[in-house]
């Protein structure tokens, strides 16, 4: 077992771990400050913030030999016998000097800076900076630059860490950003008419540690300390990127990536990033409606449920059959509860998968692992990132329920052909996109004698359905999705359901009249795992933080990834 000594204490490195000094120290609860280093980017060691004292311990004699000067922790491999000193007077004085250097031209504009509250410079100035500013010369003030329609560069805040430059080169491979000039004249720049507009562009804003690169969509909209963060899974495509859904005052304000090495690493695409807007859309359905004549009339939930049940009971007693359509936007739990309810109505029920939107082809960014490496001192394990052509989060999970309750996933087109033989059609939608269903598909479904819709948006099918129930949107519900790699992932509700709207799980429990039906998604997943073979690995309705591979065991991750955690909460503890 490899042993590392940090600040005089011995620690055993985990088997097979590929750590540098920053990662090893972090693993054992010791923080080494850094700016330019990022676990998924090449190592350049240009900010010098992570410099520490480094040495080696001779395994035979036990003698420790220290290097005569400070060494960047990001470039120091953590090996058997490595000795790190992270808190000596020499290291602390060095950090003070680096902070003073980085802040020479940096404006003191924290009160109006969007990064305030999640700023690496703000955090480390409290922790490692000098109280007094000794620089009396004129500051080097550089103007703002637009680097794309969505991203602005505040040059005077930039510390030239080059995280943004390395990202565009190493992850999407588009290299729109570069460093222009040198030393004090150095600037981050784009080439004329070549903005940072690759599909992953927004990640440069997340990577910038100091608020130099900012997202114009979020700019001056919210102070970050007012935002509550909720663990979510993006519904934009079947990749199922892990996201933080950040809300305040009943509105979602932004999506940020959450690290998951098995799915999205540290990134999300711009489509998913700005997909948060659907949670605040004015086209969300706001209640329950019944078609009377040519018009829909809003009715309270109890009257809606009574009328729906009367209609269904009369027709089912008359031996009419039911076609149930489950959209790939439903969670595993919603699909289970919906299919279970439909199966309980009659044995003359056919289940089908709703339309699965596909746009273009999968777009995979496969980073060049050799780029930026120097010897064995680059500790990056870049993983490919795929934006899926399939624009729904849970086809695999819904198909699993269709296999269990029906005769497999009848494709939507085939289901449309069978509407004539099913007088009752019940559709469970849930797409954030009101154009999820096309006009000819609506016309085919409308041939049913009774058309019932549970959905989130005002859309062409809602315009013609006999019964329309508004249900909680993707941001208002909890549950699990199964992504393209058959990884089951849990997401939590960011917002409470809007007034007059129920989460689908509650509404099914009310409509089915089963007062004892579980409505907590964890309980439903537990029940589903008992009977659906594909979910057999789920224990007690619990899903691990990084998700559960339903088919095989996860491969161990060789690097210890962690997210930058420059937050106001850290500052307040200093
Ligand atoms: S803009 Fe931000 S990420 Fe880019 S070099 Fe400057 S400080 Fe670093």
Coordinates of C-alpha atoms and ligand atoms in Angstrom, one line a residue:
X1 CA 0.0 0.0 0.0
X2 CA 1.4 3.4 -1.0
X3 CA 1.8 5.9 1.8
X4 CA 1.9 9.7 1.5
X5 CA 2.9 12.1 4.3
X6 CA 1.0 15.4 4.4
X7 CA 1.8 17.9 7.1
X8 CA 3.5 15.3 9.2
X9 CA 0.6 12.8 9.0
X10 CA 0.8 9.5 7.1
X11 CA -2.1 8.5 4.8
X12 CA -2.6 5.4 2.8
X13 CA -3.4 6.2 -0.9
X14 CA -6.3 4.2 -2.3
X15 CA -5.4 1.3 -4.5
X16 CA -4.9 2.3 -8.2
X17 CA -5.5 6.1 -7.5
X18 CA -4.0 8.5 -10.0
X19 CA -3.7 11.6 -7.8
X20 CA -1.7 14.7 -7.9
X21 CA -0.8 16.5 -4.6
X22 CA -4.0 18.7 -4.7
X23 CA -6.2 15.6 -5.3
X24 CA -4.4 13.5 -2.7
X25 CA -4.6 16.3 0.0
X26 CA -8.3 16.9 -0.9
X27 CA -9.0 13.2 -0.5
X28 CA -7.7 13.3 3.1
X29 CA -9.6 16.6 3.9
X30 CA -6.7 19.0 3.4
X31 CA -7.2 22.0 1.0
X32 CA -4.4 23.2 -1.3
X33 CA -5.7 26.4 -3.0
X34 CA -5.5 26.5 -6.8
X35 CA -6.9 28.4 -9.8
X36 CA -5.5 27.2 -13.1
X37 CA -5.6 23.5 -12.3
X38 CA -8.8 21.5 -13.2
X39 CA -9.2 17.8 -12.9
X40 CA -10.3 17.4 -16.5
X41 CA -7.9 19.8 -18.2
X42 CA -4.2 19.7 -19.0
X43 CA -1.8 20.9 -16.3
X44 CA -0.1 24.2 -16.9
X45 CA 0.9 25.3 -13.4
X46 CA 0.7 29.0 -14.3
X47 CA -1.2 30.6 -11.4
X48 CA 1.4 29.2 -8.9
X49 CA -1.3 29.3 -6.1
X50 CA -0.9 25.6 -5.3
X51 CA 2.8 25.7 -4.6
X52 CA 3.8 23.7 -1.6
X53 CA 6.9 22.1 -0.1
X54 CA 7.6 18.7 -1.6
X55 CA 10.0 15.9 -0.6
X56 CA 10.5 12.1 -0.5
X57 CA 10.9 9.7 2.3
X58 CA 13.5 6.9 1.7
X59 CA 11.7 3.6 2.4
X60 CA 14.9 2.0 3.7
X61 CA 16.3 4.7 6.0
X62 CA 13.2 6.7 6.7
X63 CA 15.2 9.8 5.8
X64 CA 13.1 12.7 4.3
X65 CA 14.7 14.9 1.6
X66 CA 12.9 18.1 0.7
X67 CA 13.3 20.0 -2.5
X68 CA 14.9 23.4 -2.0
X69 CA 12.1 25.4 -3.5
X70 CA 8.3 25.4 -3.6
X71 CA 6.7 23.2 -6.3
X72 CA 3.2 23.4 -7.9
X73 CA 1.0 20.8 -6.3
X74 CA -0.9 20.3 -9.6
X75 CA 2.3 19.0 -11.1
X76 CA 3.4 16.8 -8.2
X77 CA 2.4 13.1 -8.5
X78 CA 1.2 11.6 -5.2
X79 CA 3.3 8.4 -4.9
X80 CA 4.5 6.1 -2.2
X81 CA 6.9 8.1 0.0
X82 CA 5.8 11.5 -1.3
X83 CA 6.0 14.2 1.5
X84 CA 3.9 17.3 1.2
X85 CA 4.0 20.4 3.5
X86 CA 1.0 22.6 2.8
X87 CA 1.0 25.0 5.8
X88 CA 4.6 26.1 6.5
X89 CA 5.4 29.8 7.0
X90 CA 7.2 29.7 3.6
X91 CA 4.1 28.3 1.8
X92 CA 1.7 30.7 3.6
X93 CA 3.9 33.7 2.7
X94 CA 4.1 32.5 -0.9
X95 CA 0.2 32.3 -1.1
X96 CA 0.0 35.9 0.2
X97 CA 2.4 37.1 -2.5
X98 CA 0.5 35.3 -5.3
X99 CA -2.8 36.7 -4.1
X100 CA -1.3 40.2 -4.0
X101 CA 0.0 39.7 -7.6
X102 CA -3.3 38.4 -8.9
X103 CA -5.2 41.3 -7.3
X104 CA -2.9 44.1 -8.6
X105 CA -5.2 45.0 -11.5
X106 CA -8.4 43.3 -10.3
X107 CA -11.1 45.8 -9.6
X108 CA -12.8 45.7 -6.1
X109 CA -16.2 45.3 -7.7
X110 CA -17.5 42.3 -5.8
X111 CA -20.8 44.1 -4.9
X112 CA -21.7 44.4 -8.6
X113 CA -20.0 41.2 -9.8
X114 CA -22.1 38.2 -10.8
X115 CA -19.4 35.8 -9.5
X116 CA -19.6 37.2 -6.0
X117 CA -20.6 34.3 -3.7
X118 CA -19.0 31.6 -5.8
X119 CA -15.7 33.3 -6.6
X120 CA -12.3 31.7 -6.1
X121 CA -10.6 35.1 -5.9
X122 CA -13.0 36.3 -3.2
X123 CA -12.7 33.0 -1.2
X124 CA -8.9 33.0 -1.3
X125 CA -8.5 36.7 -0.6
X126 CA -10.3 36.1 2.7
X127 CA -8.3 33.0 3.4
X128 CA -4.8 33.7 2.0
X129 CA -4.7 37.4 1.0
X130 CA -3.2 40.5 2.6
X131 CA -5.5 43.0 4.3
X132 CA -3.7 46.0 2.8
X133 CA -3.2 46.8 -0.9
X134 CA 0.4 48.0 -1.4
X135 CA 0.1 48.8 -5.1
X136 CA 0.1 52.5 -5.7
X137 CA 0.7 52.7 -9.5
X138 CA -2.0 53.2 -12.0
X139 CA -4.0 50.0 -12.6
X140 CA -4.0 48.3 -16.0
X141 CA -7.7 48.6 -17.0
X142 CA -8.7 46.5 -20.0
X143 CA -12.2 46.9 -21.6
X144 CA -15.0 44.3 -21.7
X145 CA -15.2 42.0 -24.7
X146 CA -18.1 40.1 -26.2
X147 CA -16.8 36.6 -27.0
X148 CA -20.1 35.3 -28.2
X149 CA -23.8 36.3 -28.2
X150 CA -24.1 34.7 -24.7
X151 CA -20.8 35.3 -23.1
X152 CA -19.1 38.5 -22.0
X153 CA -15.4 38.7 -21.0
X154 CA -14.6 41.2 -18.2
X155 CA -10.9 41.5 -19.0
X156 CA -10.0 43.4 -15.9
X157 CA -11.1 40.5 -13.7
X158 CA -9.1 37.9 -15.6
X159 CA -6.1 36.2 -13.9
X160 CA -4.9 34.5 -17.1
X161 CA -5.3 31.0 -15.7
X162 CA -6.1 29.8 -19.2
X163 CA -8.8 27.3 -18.1
X164 CA -11.1 28.7 -20.7
X165 CA -8.5 28.4 -23.5
X166 CA -7.6 24.9 -22.6
X167 CA -11.3 23.9 -22.4
X168 CA -12.0 25.0 -25.9
X169 CA -8.9 23.2 -27.2
X170 CA -9.2 20.0 -25.2
X171 CA -12.9 19.2 -24.7
X172 CA -14.9 20.4 -27.7
X173 CA -11.7 20.8 -29.7
X174 CA -12.9 24.1 -31.3
X175 CA -10.1 26.3 -29.9
X176 CA -12.0 29.6 -30.3
X177 CA -10.1 31.2 -27.4
X178 CA -6.4 32.0 -27.2
X179 CA -3.9 34.1 -25.3
X180 CA -2.9 37.2 -27.1
X181 CA 0.3 39.1 -26.2
X182 CA 2.4 38.4 -23.1
X183 CA 3.0 39.4 -19.5
X184 CA 1.0 42.4 -18.3
X185 CA -0.3 42.9 -21.8
X186 CA -1.7 39.4 -22.0
X187 CA -5.3 39.0 -23.0
X188 CA -7.8 36.2 -23.6
X189 CA -9.1 36.8 -27.2
X190 CA -11.1 35.3 -30.0
X191 CA -10.3 35.5 -33.7
X192 CA -12.4 37.9 -35.8
X193 CA -15.9 36.6 -36.5
X194 CA -15.1 33.3 -34.6
X195 CA -17.1 33.6 -31.4
X196 CA -17.2 30.9 -28.7
X197 CA -20.3 29.3 -30.0
X198 CA -19.6 25.6 -29.9
X199 CA -22.3 23.4 -28.4
X200 CA -20.5 23.2 -25.0
X201 CA -19.5 26.9 -24.9
X202 CA -21.3 27.8 -21.7
X203 CA -18.9 25.6 -19.7
X204 CA -16.2 28.3 -20.0
X205 CA -18.3 30.5 -17.7
X206 CA -18.4 27.7 -15.1
X207 CA -14.7 27.1 -15.4
X208 CA -13.7 30.7 -15.0
X209 CA -12.7 31.0 -11.3
X210 CA -13.0 34.8 -11.0
X211 CA -16.1 36.1 -12.9
X212 CA -14.2 37.3 -15.9
X213 CA -16.3 35.2 -18.2
X214 CA -20.0 35.7 -17.5
X215 CA -23.2 34.3 -18.9
X216 CA -25.3 37.2 -20.3
X217 CA -28.5 35.1 -19.8
X218 CA -27.9 35.1 -16.0
X219 CA -26.1 38.5 -15.7
X220 CA -27.5 40.7 -12.9
X221 CA -30.6 38.5 -12.6
X222 CA -30.0 37.0 -9.1
X223 CA -27.4 37.1 -6.4
X224 CA -26.2 33.5 -6.1
X225 CA -26.6 33.3 -2.3
X226 CA -30.4 33.6 -2.8
X227 CA -30.4 30.5 -5.1
X228 CA -31.4 27.1 -3.7
X229 CA -29.7 24.2 -5.5
X230 CA -31.4 20.9 -6.3
X231 CA -29.8 17.8 -7.8
X232 CA -31.4 17.3 -11.1
X233 CA -31.0 15.3 -14.3
X234 CA -31.3 17.2 -17.6
X235 CA -34.3 16.1 -19.7
X236 CA -32.9 17.6 -23.0
X237 CA -31.6 14.2 -24.3
X238 CA -31.0 10.6 -23.4
X239 CA -27.5 11.3 -22.1
X240 CA -29.0 12.4 -18.7
X241 CA -26.4 14.9 -17.6
X242 CA -26.3 15.6 -13.9
X243 CA -27.3 19.2 -13.2
X244 CA -27.9 21.5 -10.4
X245 CA -31.3 23.2 -10.8
X246 CA -31.0 26.6 -9.1
X247 CA -34.2 28.4 -8.1
X248 CA -35.5 31.4 -6.1
X249 CA -38.9 33.0 -5.6
X250 CA -40.7 30.2 -7.5
X251 CA -38.6 30.5 -10.6
X252 CA -35.7 28.4 -12.0
X253 CA -32.8 30.8 -12.9
X254 CA -30.2 28.5 -14.2
X255 CA -28.9 25.0 -14.8
X256 CA -25.2 24.2 -13.9
X257 CA -23.4 20.9 -14.4
X258 CA -22.9 18.5 -11.5
X259 CA -19.9 16.2 -11.7
X260 CA -20.6 12.6 -12.7
X261 CA -17.6 10.7 -14.2
X262 CA -19.9 8.0 -15.6
X263 CA -22.2 10.4 -17.5
X264 CA -21.2 14.0 -18.2
X265 CA -18.0 14.5 -16.3
X266 CA -18.0 18.2 -15.5
X267 CA -19.9 19.5 -18.5
X268 CA -23.4 20.1 -19.9
X269 CA -24.3 21.3 -23.4
X270 CA -25.8 24.7 -24.0
X271 CA -29.1 23.2 -25.0
X272 CA -29.4 21.6 -21.5
X273 CA -28.0 24.7 -19.8
X274 CA -30.7 27.0 -21.2
X275 CA -33.4 24.2 -21.0
X276 CA -34.2 25.7 -17.6
X277 CA -36.5 28.2 -19.3
X278 CA -39.2 25.6 -19.9
X279 CA -39.7 25.4 -16.1
X280 CA -40.9 29.1 -16.1
X281 CA -42.8 29.0 -19.4
X282 CA -46.2 30.8 -19.6
X283 CA -47.4 27.8 -21.7
X284 CA -47.4 25.4 -18.8
X285 CA -50.9 24.0 -18.1
X286 CA -52.4 25.6 -15.0
X287 CA -55.2 23.2 -14.0
X288 CA -57.7 20.6 -15.1
X289 CA -60.1 21.1 -18.1
X290 CA -63.1 19.3 -19.6
X291 CA -64.2 19.8 -23.2
X292 CA -67.8 21.0 -23.3
X293 CA -69.0 21.7 -26.8
X294 CA -66.1 23.4 -28.5
X295 CA -64.6 25.0 -25.4
X296 CA -62.5 23.7 -22.5
X297 CA -63.8 24.6 -19.0
X298 CA -61.5 24.7 -16.0
X299 CA -62.8 22.4 -13.2
X300 CA -61.5 21.8 -9.7
X301 CA -59.6 18.5 -9.3
X302 CA -62.4 16.7 -7.4
X303 CA -65.0 17.4 -10.1
X304 CA -62.5 16.6 -12.8
X305 CA -61.7 13.2 -11.2
X306 CA -65.4 12.4 -10.7
X307 CA -66.4 13.1 -14.3
X308 CA -63.4 11.3 -15.7
X309 CA -64.1 8.2 -13.5
X310 CA -67.8 8.2 -14.4
X311 CA -67.0 8.4 -18.1
X312 CA -64.3 5.6 -17.9
X313 CA -66.5 3.3 -15.8
X314 CA -69.5 3.6 -18.1
X315 CA -67.5 2.8 -21.2
X316 CA -65.4 0.1 -19.6
X317 CA -68.6 -1.6 -18.3
X318 CA -69.7 -1.4 -21.9
X319 CA -66.6 -3.5 -22.7
X320 CA -64.8 -0.7 -24.6
X321 CA -61.0 -1.1 -24.7
X322 CA -58.3 1.4 -23.8
X323 CA -55.1 2.5 -25.5
X324 CA -52.6 4.0 -23.1
X325 CA -49.7 6.1 -24.4
X326 CA -46.7 6.7 -22.2
X327 CA -44.3 9.4 -23.2
X328 CA -40.5 9.0 -22.8
X329 CA -40.6 12.2 -20.6
X330 CA -42.3 10.3 -17.8
X331 CA -40.1 9.2 -14.9
X332 CA -39.7 5.5 -14.1
X333 CA -42.1 5.9 -11.2
X334 CA -44.7 7.8 -13.2
X335 CA -44.6 5.2 -16.0
X336 CA -45.0 2.4 -13.4
X337 CA -47.9 4.1 -11.7
X338 CA -49.6 5.0 -15.0
X339 CA -49.3 1.5 -16.5
X340 CA -50.5 0.0 -13.2
X341 CA -53.6 2.2 -13.1
X342 CA -54.4 1.5 -16.8
X343 CA -54.0 -2.3 -16.3
X344 CA -56.3 -2.1 -13.3
X345 CA -59.1 -0.4 -15.4
X346 CA -59.7 -3.4 -17.7
X347 CA -57.9 -6.3 -19.3
X348 CA -58.7 -4.8 -22.7
X349 CA -55.8 -2.4 -22.5
X350 CA -53.0 -1.8 -25.0
X351 CA -49.9 0.2 -23.9
X352 CA -47.7 2.1 -26.3
X353 CA -44.6 4.3 -26.2
X354 CA -45.3 8.0 -27.0
X355 CA -43.3 9.8 -29.8
X356 CA -39.5 9.7 -29.2
X357 CA -38.1 12.9 -30.6
X358 CA -34.8 12.4 -32.6
X359 CA -32.9 15.4 -34.0
X360 CA -29.8 14.8 -36.2
X361 CA -27.2 12.4 -35.0
X362 CA -25.3 11.8 -31.7
X363 CA -22.6 14.4 -31.3
X364 CA -19.6 13.0 -29.4
X365 CA -16.6 15.1 -28.2
X366 CA -13.7 12.7 -27.6
X367 CA -10.9 14.6 -26.0
X368 CA -7.3 13.9 -27.2
X369 CA -5.7 12.4 -24.1
X370 CA -2.2 13.3 -25.2
X371 CA -3.0 17.0 -25.7
X372 CA -1.2 19.3 -23.2
X373 CA 0.5 16.4 -21.4
X374 CA 4.0 16.7 -20.2
X375 CA 5.7 13.5 -19.1
X376 CA 3.5 11.7 -16.6
X377 CA 2.7 14.8 -14.7
X378 CA -0.6 15.5 -16.4
X379 CA -3.2 13.8 -14.2
X380 CA -6.1 14.2 -16.6
X381 CA -8.4 11.4 -17.6
X382 CA -10.6 13.2 -20.1
X383 CA -13.8 11.3 -20.9
X384 CA -15.9 11.6 -24.1
X385 CA -19.0 13.7 -23.8
X386 CA -22.0 12.9 -26.0
X387 CA -25.0 15.0 -26.9
X388 CA -27.6 12.4 -27.9
X389 CA -29.8 12.8 -31.0
X390 CA -32.7 11.2 -28.9
X391 CA -34.2 14.2 -27.2
X392 CA -36.0 12.6 -24.3
X393 CA -34.6 11.5 -20.9
X394 CA -36.3 8.1 -20.2
X395 CA -37.2 6.0 -23.3
X396 CA -35.3 3.1 -21.7
X397 CA -37.2 3.4 -18.4
X398 CA -40.6 3.7 -19.9
X399 CA -39.9 0.7 -22.2
X400 CA -39.1 -1.3 -19.2
X401 CA -42.6 -0.6 -17.8
X402 CA -44.2 -1.3 -21.1
X403 CA -42.4 -4.7 -21.3
X404 CA -43.7 -5.5 -17.8
X405 CA -47.3 -4.4 -18.1
X406 CA -47.9 -4.7 -21.8
X407 CA -46.6 -6.7 -24.7
X408 CA -43.5 -4.6 -25.1
X409 CA -43.0 -1.1 -26.3
X410 CA -45.6 -0.8 -29.2
X411 CA -44.1 2.1 -31.3
X412 CA -46.2 5.3 -31.4
X413 CA -46.9 5.1 -35.2
X414 CA -48.3 1.6 -34.8
X415 CA -50.4 2.7 -31.8
X416 CA -51.9 5.5 -33.9
X417 CA -53.1 2.9 -36.5
X418 CA -54.9 1.0 -33.7
X419 CA -56.9 4.0 -32.4
X420 CA -60.0 2.8 -34.3
X421 CA -60.2 -0.3 -32.3
X422 CA -59.8 1.5 -28.9
X423 CA -62.6 4.0 -28.1
X424 CA -60.8 5.3 -25.1
X425 CA -57.3 6.8 -25.5
X426 CA -55.4 8.0 -22.4
X427 CA -52.1 9.9 -23.1
X428 CA -49.4 10.7 -20.5
X429 CA -47.3 13.5 -21.9
X430 CA -44.8 15.5 -19.9
X431 CA -42.6 17.0 -22.6
X432 CA -41.4 20.6 -21.8
X433 CA -41.8 21.3 -25.5
X434 CA -45.3 22.1 -26.6
X435 CA -44.6 20.9 -30.2
X436 CA -43.9 17.3 -29.0
X437 CA -46.8 16.0 -31.0
X438 CA -47.5 16.7 -34.7
X439 CA -50.8 17.8 -36.3
X440 CA -51.4 14.5 -38.1
X441 CA -50.7 12.5 -34.9
X442 CA -53.2 14.7 -33.0
X443 CA -55.8 14.1 -35.8
X444 CA -55.3 10.4 -35.5
X445 CA -55.7 10.4 -31.7
X446 CA -58.7 12.6 -31.9
X447 CA -60.6 9.8 -33.7
X448 CA -61.0 8.2 -30.2
X449 CA -64.4 8.5 -28.7
X450 CA -62.9 9.6 -25.4
X451 CA -59.5 11.3 -25.4
X452 CA -57.8 11.9 -22.0
X453 CA -54.5 13.8 -21.6
X454 CA -52.2 14.3 -18.6
X455 CA -49.6 16.8 -19.7
X456 CA -47.5 19.8 -18.7
X457 CA -47.9 22.3 -21.6
X458 CA -50.7 23.9 -23.6
X459 CA -50.2 22.0 -26.9
X460 CA -52.2 20.9 -30.0
X461 CA -53.3 17.7 -28.2
X462 CA -54.5 19.6 -25.2
X463 CA -56.5 21.8 -27.6
X464 CA -58.7 18.9 -28.6
X465 CA -58.7 16.3 -25.7
X466 CA -62.0 15.7 -23.8
X467 CA -60.2 15.6 -20.5
X468 CA -57.0 17.6 -19.9
X469 CA -55.1 17.4 -16.6
X470 CA -52.2 19.8 -16.0
X471 CA -49.4 17.9 -14.2
X472 CA -46.1 19.0 -12.5
X473 CA -43.3 20.0 -14.9
X474 CA -39.8 18.4 -15.0
X475 CA -38.7 20.9 -12.4
X476 CA -41.6 20.2 -10.0
X477 CA -41.3 16.4 -9.7
X478 CA -38.9 13.9 -8.2
X479 CA -38.1 10.4 -9.5
X480 CA -35.6 8.5 -11.7
X481 CA -34.8 8.3 -15.4
X482 CA -32.8 5.5 -17.2
X483 CA -30.3 7.1 -19.6
X484 CA -28.9 5.8 -22.9
X485 CA -26.3 3.7 -21.1
X486 CA -29.0 2.1 -18.9
X487 CA -27.9 4.1 -15.8
X488 CA -30.8 4.8 -13.4
X489 CA -30.4 8.3 -12.0
X490 CA -32.4 10.1 -9.3
X491 CA -33.5 13.7 -9.6
X492 CA -35.3 15.9 -7.0
X493 CA -38.0 18.5 -7.4
X494 CA -36.7 22.1 -7.5
X495 CA -40.0 23.8 -7.3
X496 CA -43.3 22.9 -5.6
X497 CA -46.1 22.2 -8.2
X498 CA -47.9 25.4 -9.3
X499 CA -51.3 26.1 -7.7
X500 CA -54.0 23.9 -9.2
X501 CA -51.5 21.4 -10.6
X502 CA -50.7 18.0 -9.1
X503 CA -47.6 15.8 -9.6
X504 CA -48.7 12.9 -11.8
X505 CA -48.1 10.4 -9.0
X506 CA -50.6 12.2 -6.8
X507 CA -53.1 12.6 -9.5
X508 CA -53.0 8.9 -10.4
X509 CA -53.4 8.0 -6.7
X510 CA -56.5 10.3 -6.6
X511 CA -58.0 9.1 -9.9
X512 CA -57.5 5.4 -9.1
X513 CA -59.2 6.0 -5.8
X514 CA -56.5 4.0 -4.0
X515 CA -56.1 5.9 -0.7
X516 CA -53.2 3.6 0.2
X517 CA -51.3 4.0 -3.1
X518 CA -47.8 5.2 -2.4
X519 CA -47.1 8.6 -3.9
X520 CA -43.5 9.1 -2.8
X521 CA -41.3 8.3 -5.8
X522 CA -38.9 6.2 -3.6
X523 CA -41.7 4.0 -2.4
X524 CA -43.0 3.5 -6.0
X525 CA -39.5 2.7 -7.2
X526 CA -39.2 0.1 -4.4
X527 CA -42.5 -1.4 -5.4
X528 CA -41.5 -1.4 -9.1
X529 CA -38.1 -3.1 -8.3
X530 CA -40.0 -6.0 -6.7
X531 CA -41.8 -6.9 -9.9
X532 CA -39.9 -5.3 -12.9
X533 CA -36.9 -7.6 -13.7
X534 CA -34.8 -4.7 -15.2
X535 CA -34.9 -2.9 -11.8
X536 CA -33.9 -5.9 -9.7
X537 CA -30.6 -4.2 -8.7
X538 CA -32.4 -1.4 -7.0
X539 CA -32.4 -2.0 -3.2
X540 CA -35.0 -0.3 -1.0
X541 CA -35.9 2.3 -3.6
X542 CA -32.4 3.8 -3.1
X543 CA -30.2 5.0 -6.0
X544 CA -26.5 5.9 -5.4
X545 CA -25.4 9.5 -5.9
X546 CA -23.7 8.7 -9.2
X547 CA -26.6 6.5 -10.4
X548 CA -26.9 2.8 -10.8
X549 CA -25.8 0.9 -13.9
X550 CA -28.7 -1.5 -14.4
X551 CA -26.7 -4.0 -16.5
X552 CA -23.2 -4.3 -15.0
X553 CA -20.8 -3.1 -12.3
X554 CA -19.3 0.3 -12.7
X555 CA -15.6 0.5 -13.7
X556 CA -13.6 2.2 -10.9
X557 CA -12.6 5.8 -11.7
X558 CA -8.8 6.2 -11.6
X559 CA -8.8 10.0 -10.8
X560 CA -10.5 11.7 -7.9
X561 CA -12.7 14.2 -9.6
X562 CA -14.2 16.9 -7.5
X563 CA -16.1 20.1 -8.3
X564 CA -14.6 23.5 -7.6
X565 CA -16.4 24.6 -4.4
X566 CA -15.8 28.3 -4.2
X567 CA -19.0 29.3 -2.5
X568 CA -20.1 31.9 0.0
X569 CA -20.6 29.2 2.5
X570 CA -16.9 28.5 2.5
X571 CA -16.1 32.2 3.0
X572 CA -18.4 32.5 6.0
X573 CA -16.5 29.8 7.8
X574 CA -13.1 31.6 7.5
Ligands
LIG1 S1 -11.1 34.5 -18.4 FE1 -11.3 33.4 -16.5 S2 -10.9 31.3 -17.1 FE2 -10.1 32.5 -18.8 S3 -7.9 33.0 -18.3 FE3 -9.1 34.6 -17.4 S4 -9.5 34.0 -15.3 FE4 -8.9 32.2 -16.4

